[in-house]
PDB file of C-alpha atoms in Angstrom:
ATOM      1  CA  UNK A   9       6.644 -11.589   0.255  1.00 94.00           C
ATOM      2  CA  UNK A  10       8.977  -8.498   0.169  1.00 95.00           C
ATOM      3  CA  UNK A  11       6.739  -7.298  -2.979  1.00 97.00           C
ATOM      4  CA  UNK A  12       3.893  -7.363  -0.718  1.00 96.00           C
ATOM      5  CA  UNK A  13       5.097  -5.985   2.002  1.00 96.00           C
ATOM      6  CA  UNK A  14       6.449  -2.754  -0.179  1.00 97.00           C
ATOM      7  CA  UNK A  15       3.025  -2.758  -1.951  1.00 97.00           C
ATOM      8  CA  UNK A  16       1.359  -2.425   1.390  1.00 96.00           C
ATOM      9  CA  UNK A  17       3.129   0.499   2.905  1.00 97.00           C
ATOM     10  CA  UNK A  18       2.316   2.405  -0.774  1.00 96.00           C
ATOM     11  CA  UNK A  19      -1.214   1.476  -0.686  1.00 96.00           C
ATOM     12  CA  UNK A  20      -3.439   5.167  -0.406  1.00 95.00           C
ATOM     13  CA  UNK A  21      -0.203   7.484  -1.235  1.00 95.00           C
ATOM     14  CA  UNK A  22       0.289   9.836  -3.687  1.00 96.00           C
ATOM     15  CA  UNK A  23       2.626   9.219  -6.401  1.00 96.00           C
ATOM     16  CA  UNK A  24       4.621  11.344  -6.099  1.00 96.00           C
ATOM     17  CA  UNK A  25       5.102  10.234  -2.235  1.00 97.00           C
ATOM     18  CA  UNK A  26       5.389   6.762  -3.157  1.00 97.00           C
ATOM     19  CA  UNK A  27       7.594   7.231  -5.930  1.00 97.00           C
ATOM     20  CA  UNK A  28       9.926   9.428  -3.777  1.00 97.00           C
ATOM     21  CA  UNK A  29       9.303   6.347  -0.780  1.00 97.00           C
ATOM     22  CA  UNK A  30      10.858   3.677  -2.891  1.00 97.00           C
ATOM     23  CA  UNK A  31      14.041   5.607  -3.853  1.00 97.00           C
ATOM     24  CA  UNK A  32      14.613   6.364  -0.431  1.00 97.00           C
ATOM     25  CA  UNK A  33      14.511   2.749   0.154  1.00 97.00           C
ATOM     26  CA  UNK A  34      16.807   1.812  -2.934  1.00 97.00           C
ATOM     27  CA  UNK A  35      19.257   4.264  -0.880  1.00 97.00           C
ATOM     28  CA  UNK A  36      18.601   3.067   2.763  1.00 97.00           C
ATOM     29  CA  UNK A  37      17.054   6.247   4.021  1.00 97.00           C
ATOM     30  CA  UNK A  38      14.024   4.735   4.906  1.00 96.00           C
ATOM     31  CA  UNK A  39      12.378   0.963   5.214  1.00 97.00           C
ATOM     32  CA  UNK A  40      10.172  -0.884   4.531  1.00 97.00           C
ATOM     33  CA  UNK A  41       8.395  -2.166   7.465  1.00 96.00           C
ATOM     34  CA  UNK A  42       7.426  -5.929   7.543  1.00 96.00           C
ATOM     35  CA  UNK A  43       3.942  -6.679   9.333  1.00 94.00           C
ATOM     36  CA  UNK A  44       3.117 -10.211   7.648  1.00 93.00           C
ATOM     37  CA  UNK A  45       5.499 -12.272   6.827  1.00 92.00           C
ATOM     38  CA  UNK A  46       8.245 -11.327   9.353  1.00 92.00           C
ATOM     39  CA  UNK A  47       9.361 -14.386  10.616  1.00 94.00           C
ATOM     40  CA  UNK A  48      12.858 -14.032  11.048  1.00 94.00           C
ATOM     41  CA  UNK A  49      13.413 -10.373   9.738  1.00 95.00           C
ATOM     42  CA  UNK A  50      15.746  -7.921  11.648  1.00 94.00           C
ATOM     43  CA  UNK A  51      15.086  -5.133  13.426  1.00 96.00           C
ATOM     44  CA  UNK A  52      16.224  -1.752  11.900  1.00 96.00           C
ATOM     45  CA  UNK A  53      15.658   1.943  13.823  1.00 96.00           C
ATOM     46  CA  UNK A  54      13.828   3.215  10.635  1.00 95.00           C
ATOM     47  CA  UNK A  55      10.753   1.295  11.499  1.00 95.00           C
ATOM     48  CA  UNK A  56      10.011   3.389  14.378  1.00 95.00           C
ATOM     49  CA  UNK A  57       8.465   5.824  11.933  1.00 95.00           C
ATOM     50  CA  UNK A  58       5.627   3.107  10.935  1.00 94.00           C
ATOM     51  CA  UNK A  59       5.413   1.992  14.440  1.00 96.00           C
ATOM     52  CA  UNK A  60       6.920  -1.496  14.322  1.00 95.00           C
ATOM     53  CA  UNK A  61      10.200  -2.780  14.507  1.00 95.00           C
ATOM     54  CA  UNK A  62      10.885  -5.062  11.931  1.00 96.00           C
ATOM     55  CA  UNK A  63      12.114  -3.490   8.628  1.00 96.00           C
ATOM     56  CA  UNK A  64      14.109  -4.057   5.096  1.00 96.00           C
ATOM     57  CA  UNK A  65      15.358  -2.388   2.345  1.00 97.00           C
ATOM     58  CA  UNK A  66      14.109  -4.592  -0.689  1.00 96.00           C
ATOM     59  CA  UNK A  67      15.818  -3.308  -3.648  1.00 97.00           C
ATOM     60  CA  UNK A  68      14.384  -5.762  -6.634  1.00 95.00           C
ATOM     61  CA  UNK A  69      10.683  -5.161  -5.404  1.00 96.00           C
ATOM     62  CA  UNK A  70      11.475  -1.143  -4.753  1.00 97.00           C
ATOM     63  CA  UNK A  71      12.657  -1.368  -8.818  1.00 97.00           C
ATOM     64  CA  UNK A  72       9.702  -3.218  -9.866  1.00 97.00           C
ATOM     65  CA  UNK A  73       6.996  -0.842  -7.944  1.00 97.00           C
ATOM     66  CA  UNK A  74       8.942   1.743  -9.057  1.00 97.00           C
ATOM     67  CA  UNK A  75       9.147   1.463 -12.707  1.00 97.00           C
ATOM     68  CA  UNK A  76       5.292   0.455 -12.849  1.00 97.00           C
ATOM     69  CA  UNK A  77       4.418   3.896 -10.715  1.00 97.00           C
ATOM     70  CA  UNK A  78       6.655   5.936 -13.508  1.00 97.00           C
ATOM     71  CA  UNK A  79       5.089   3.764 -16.545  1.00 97.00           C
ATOM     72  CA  UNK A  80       1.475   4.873 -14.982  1.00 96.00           C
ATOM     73  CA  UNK A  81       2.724   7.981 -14.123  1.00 96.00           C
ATOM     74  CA  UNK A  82       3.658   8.610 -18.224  1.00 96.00           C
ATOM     75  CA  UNK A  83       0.527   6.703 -19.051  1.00 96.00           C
ATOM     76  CA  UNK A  84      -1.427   9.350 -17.306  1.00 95.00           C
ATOM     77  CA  UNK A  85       0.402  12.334 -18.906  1.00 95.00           C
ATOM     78  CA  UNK A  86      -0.238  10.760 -22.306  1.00 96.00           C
ATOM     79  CA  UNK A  87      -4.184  11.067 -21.485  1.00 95.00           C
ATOM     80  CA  UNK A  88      -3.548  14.685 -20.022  1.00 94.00           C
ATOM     81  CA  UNK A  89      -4.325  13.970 -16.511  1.00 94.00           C
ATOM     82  CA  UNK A  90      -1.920  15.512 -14.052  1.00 93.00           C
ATOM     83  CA  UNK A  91       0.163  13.242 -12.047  1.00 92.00           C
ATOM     84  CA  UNK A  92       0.007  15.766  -8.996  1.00 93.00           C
ATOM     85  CA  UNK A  93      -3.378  14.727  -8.403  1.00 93.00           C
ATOM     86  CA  UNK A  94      -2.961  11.232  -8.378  1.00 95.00           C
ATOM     87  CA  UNK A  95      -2.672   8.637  -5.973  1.00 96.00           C
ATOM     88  CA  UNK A  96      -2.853   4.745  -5.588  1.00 96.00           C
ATOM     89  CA  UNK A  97      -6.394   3.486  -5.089  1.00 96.00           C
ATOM     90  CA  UNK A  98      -5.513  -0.143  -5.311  1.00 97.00           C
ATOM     91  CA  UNK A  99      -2.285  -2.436  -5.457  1.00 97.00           C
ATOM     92  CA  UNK A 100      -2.544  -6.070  -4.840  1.00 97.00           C
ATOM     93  CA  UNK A 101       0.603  -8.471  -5.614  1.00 97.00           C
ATOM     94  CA  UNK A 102      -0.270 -12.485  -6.193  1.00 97.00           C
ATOM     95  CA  UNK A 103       1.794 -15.171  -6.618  1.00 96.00           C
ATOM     96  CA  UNK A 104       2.568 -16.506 -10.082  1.00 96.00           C
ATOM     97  CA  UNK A 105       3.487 -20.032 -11.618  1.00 97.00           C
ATOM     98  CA  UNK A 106       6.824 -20.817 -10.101  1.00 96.00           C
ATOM     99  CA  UNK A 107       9.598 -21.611 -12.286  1.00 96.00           C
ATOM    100  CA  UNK A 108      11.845 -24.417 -12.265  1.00 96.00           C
ATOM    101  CA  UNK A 109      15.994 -24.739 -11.988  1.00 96.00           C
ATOM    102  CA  UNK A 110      17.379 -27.537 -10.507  1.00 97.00           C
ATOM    103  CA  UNK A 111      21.113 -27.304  -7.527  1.00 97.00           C
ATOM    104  CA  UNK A 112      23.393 -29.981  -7.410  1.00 97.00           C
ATOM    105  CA  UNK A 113      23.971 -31.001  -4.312  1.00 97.00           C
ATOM    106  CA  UNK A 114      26.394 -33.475  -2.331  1.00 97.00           C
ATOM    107  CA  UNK A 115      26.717 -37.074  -3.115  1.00 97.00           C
ATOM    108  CA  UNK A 116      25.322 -36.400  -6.279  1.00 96.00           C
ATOM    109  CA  UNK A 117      21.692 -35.457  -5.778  1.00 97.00           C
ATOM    110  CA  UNK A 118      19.503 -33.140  -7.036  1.00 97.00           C
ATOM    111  CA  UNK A 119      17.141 -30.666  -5.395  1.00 97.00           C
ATOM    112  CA  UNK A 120      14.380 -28.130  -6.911  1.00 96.00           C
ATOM    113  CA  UNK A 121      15.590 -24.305  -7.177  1.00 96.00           C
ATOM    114  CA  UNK A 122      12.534 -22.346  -7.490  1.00 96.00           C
ATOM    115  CA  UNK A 123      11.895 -18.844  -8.846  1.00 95.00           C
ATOM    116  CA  UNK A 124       8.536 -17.133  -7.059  1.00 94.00           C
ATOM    117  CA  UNK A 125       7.652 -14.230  -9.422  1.00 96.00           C
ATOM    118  CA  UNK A 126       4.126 -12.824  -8.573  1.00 96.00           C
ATOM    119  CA  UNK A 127       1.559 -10.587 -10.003  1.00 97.00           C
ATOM    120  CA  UNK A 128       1.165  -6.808  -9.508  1.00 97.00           C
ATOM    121  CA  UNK A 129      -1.932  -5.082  -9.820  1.00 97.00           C
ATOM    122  CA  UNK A 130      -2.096  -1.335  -9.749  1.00 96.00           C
ATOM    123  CA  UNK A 131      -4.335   1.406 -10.015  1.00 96.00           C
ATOM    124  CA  UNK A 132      -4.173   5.238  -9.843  1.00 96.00           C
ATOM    125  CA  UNK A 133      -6.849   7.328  -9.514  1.00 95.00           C
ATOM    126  CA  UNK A 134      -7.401  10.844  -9.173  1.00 94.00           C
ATOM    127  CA  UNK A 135      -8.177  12.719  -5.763  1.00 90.00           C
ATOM    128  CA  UNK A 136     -11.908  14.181  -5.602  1.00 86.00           C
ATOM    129  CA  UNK A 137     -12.183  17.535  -5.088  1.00 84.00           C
ATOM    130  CA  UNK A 138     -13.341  18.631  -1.333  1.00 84.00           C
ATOM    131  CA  UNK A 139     -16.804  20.076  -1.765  1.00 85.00           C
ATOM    132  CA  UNK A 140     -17.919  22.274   0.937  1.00 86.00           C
ATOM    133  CA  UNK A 141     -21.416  20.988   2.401  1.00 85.00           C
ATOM    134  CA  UNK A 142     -23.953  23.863   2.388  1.00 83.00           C
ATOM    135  CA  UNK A 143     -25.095  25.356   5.660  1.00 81.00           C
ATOM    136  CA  UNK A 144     -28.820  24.312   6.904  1.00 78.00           C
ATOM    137  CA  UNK A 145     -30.671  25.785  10.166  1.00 72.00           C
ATOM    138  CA  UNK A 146     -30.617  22.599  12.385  1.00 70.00           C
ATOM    139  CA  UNK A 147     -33.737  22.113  14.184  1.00 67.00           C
ATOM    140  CA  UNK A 148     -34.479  21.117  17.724  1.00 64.00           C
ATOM    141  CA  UNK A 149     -35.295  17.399  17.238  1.00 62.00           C
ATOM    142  CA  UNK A 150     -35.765  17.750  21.260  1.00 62.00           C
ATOM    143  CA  UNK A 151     -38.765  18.197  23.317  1.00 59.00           C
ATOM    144  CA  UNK A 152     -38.637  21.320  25.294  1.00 59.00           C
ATOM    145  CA  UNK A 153     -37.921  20.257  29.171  1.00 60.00           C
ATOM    146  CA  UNK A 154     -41.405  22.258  30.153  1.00 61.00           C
ATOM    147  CA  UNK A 155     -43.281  19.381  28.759  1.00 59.00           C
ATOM    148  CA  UNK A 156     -43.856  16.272  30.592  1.00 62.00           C
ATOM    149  CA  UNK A 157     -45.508  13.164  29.039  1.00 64.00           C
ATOM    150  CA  UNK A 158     -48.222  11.621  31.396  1.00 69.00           C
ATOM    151  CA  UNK A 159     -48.672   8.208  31.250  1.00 70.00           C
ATOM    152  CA  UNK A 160     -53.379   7.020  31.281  1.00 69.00           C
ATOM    153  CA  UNK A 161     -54.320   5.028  34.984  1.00 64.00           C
TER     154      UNK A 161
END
């Protein structure tokens, strides 16, 4: 749930934006705001600047984003595409198999501890260059106000 809600707030920035985004949060100067799952999660003033209230600073997802972003990021240098230019097109996080680890509890029972890794998707793709659109003459599509339409008796 946190890697979702980090993935969401990086969704159509550049890299370089999102990359600089996620350290922020690994040092508390900015949040991640929580708009799904946010039962339960505390307010924080740094969520004014994406207009809710709710916020957290999720370090282990912020690490994980992160080191995918800079293993892109080299990717892309390798084919000689320039990482200024980029930005995230798509990011989806899913959940994965669960793993299994058992607590001991009181009285001498036993009770499931669950892991809940998940799947990250990501793709980058380059911005498309803004093409000015060529001037035309517009035409009156308009009938001239002259010109009244007379209906047969």
């Amino acid at each position: 749930k946190n890697t979702h809600a980090t993935a969401a707030i990086i969704r159509k920035m550049t890299l370089t934006r999102a990359k600089a985004f996620l350290e922020n949060v690994l040092a508390h100067k900015e949040c991640v705001p929580f708009r799904r799952f946010n039962g339960g999660i505390g307010r924080c003033a740094q969520a004014k600047q994406w207009k809710t209230s709710q916020g957290r600073w999720p370090a282990k997802s912020s690490k994980h984003i992160l080191h995918l972003l800079k293993n892109a990021e080299s990717n892309a240098q390798f084919k000689g595409i320039d990482p200024e230019n980029l930005y995230i097109r798509h990011i989806a996080v899913h959940r994965a198999c669960q793993m299994r680890r058992r607590t001991y509890r009181a009285h001498g029972r036993i009770n499931p501890f669950m892991s809940t890794p998940c799947h990250i998707e990501l793709i980058l793709e380059e911005k498309a260059e803004k093409v000015e659109k060529p001037e035309t003459r517009r035409r009156n599509h308009f009938r001239s106000s002259s010109f009244k339409a007379t209906r047969p008796k």
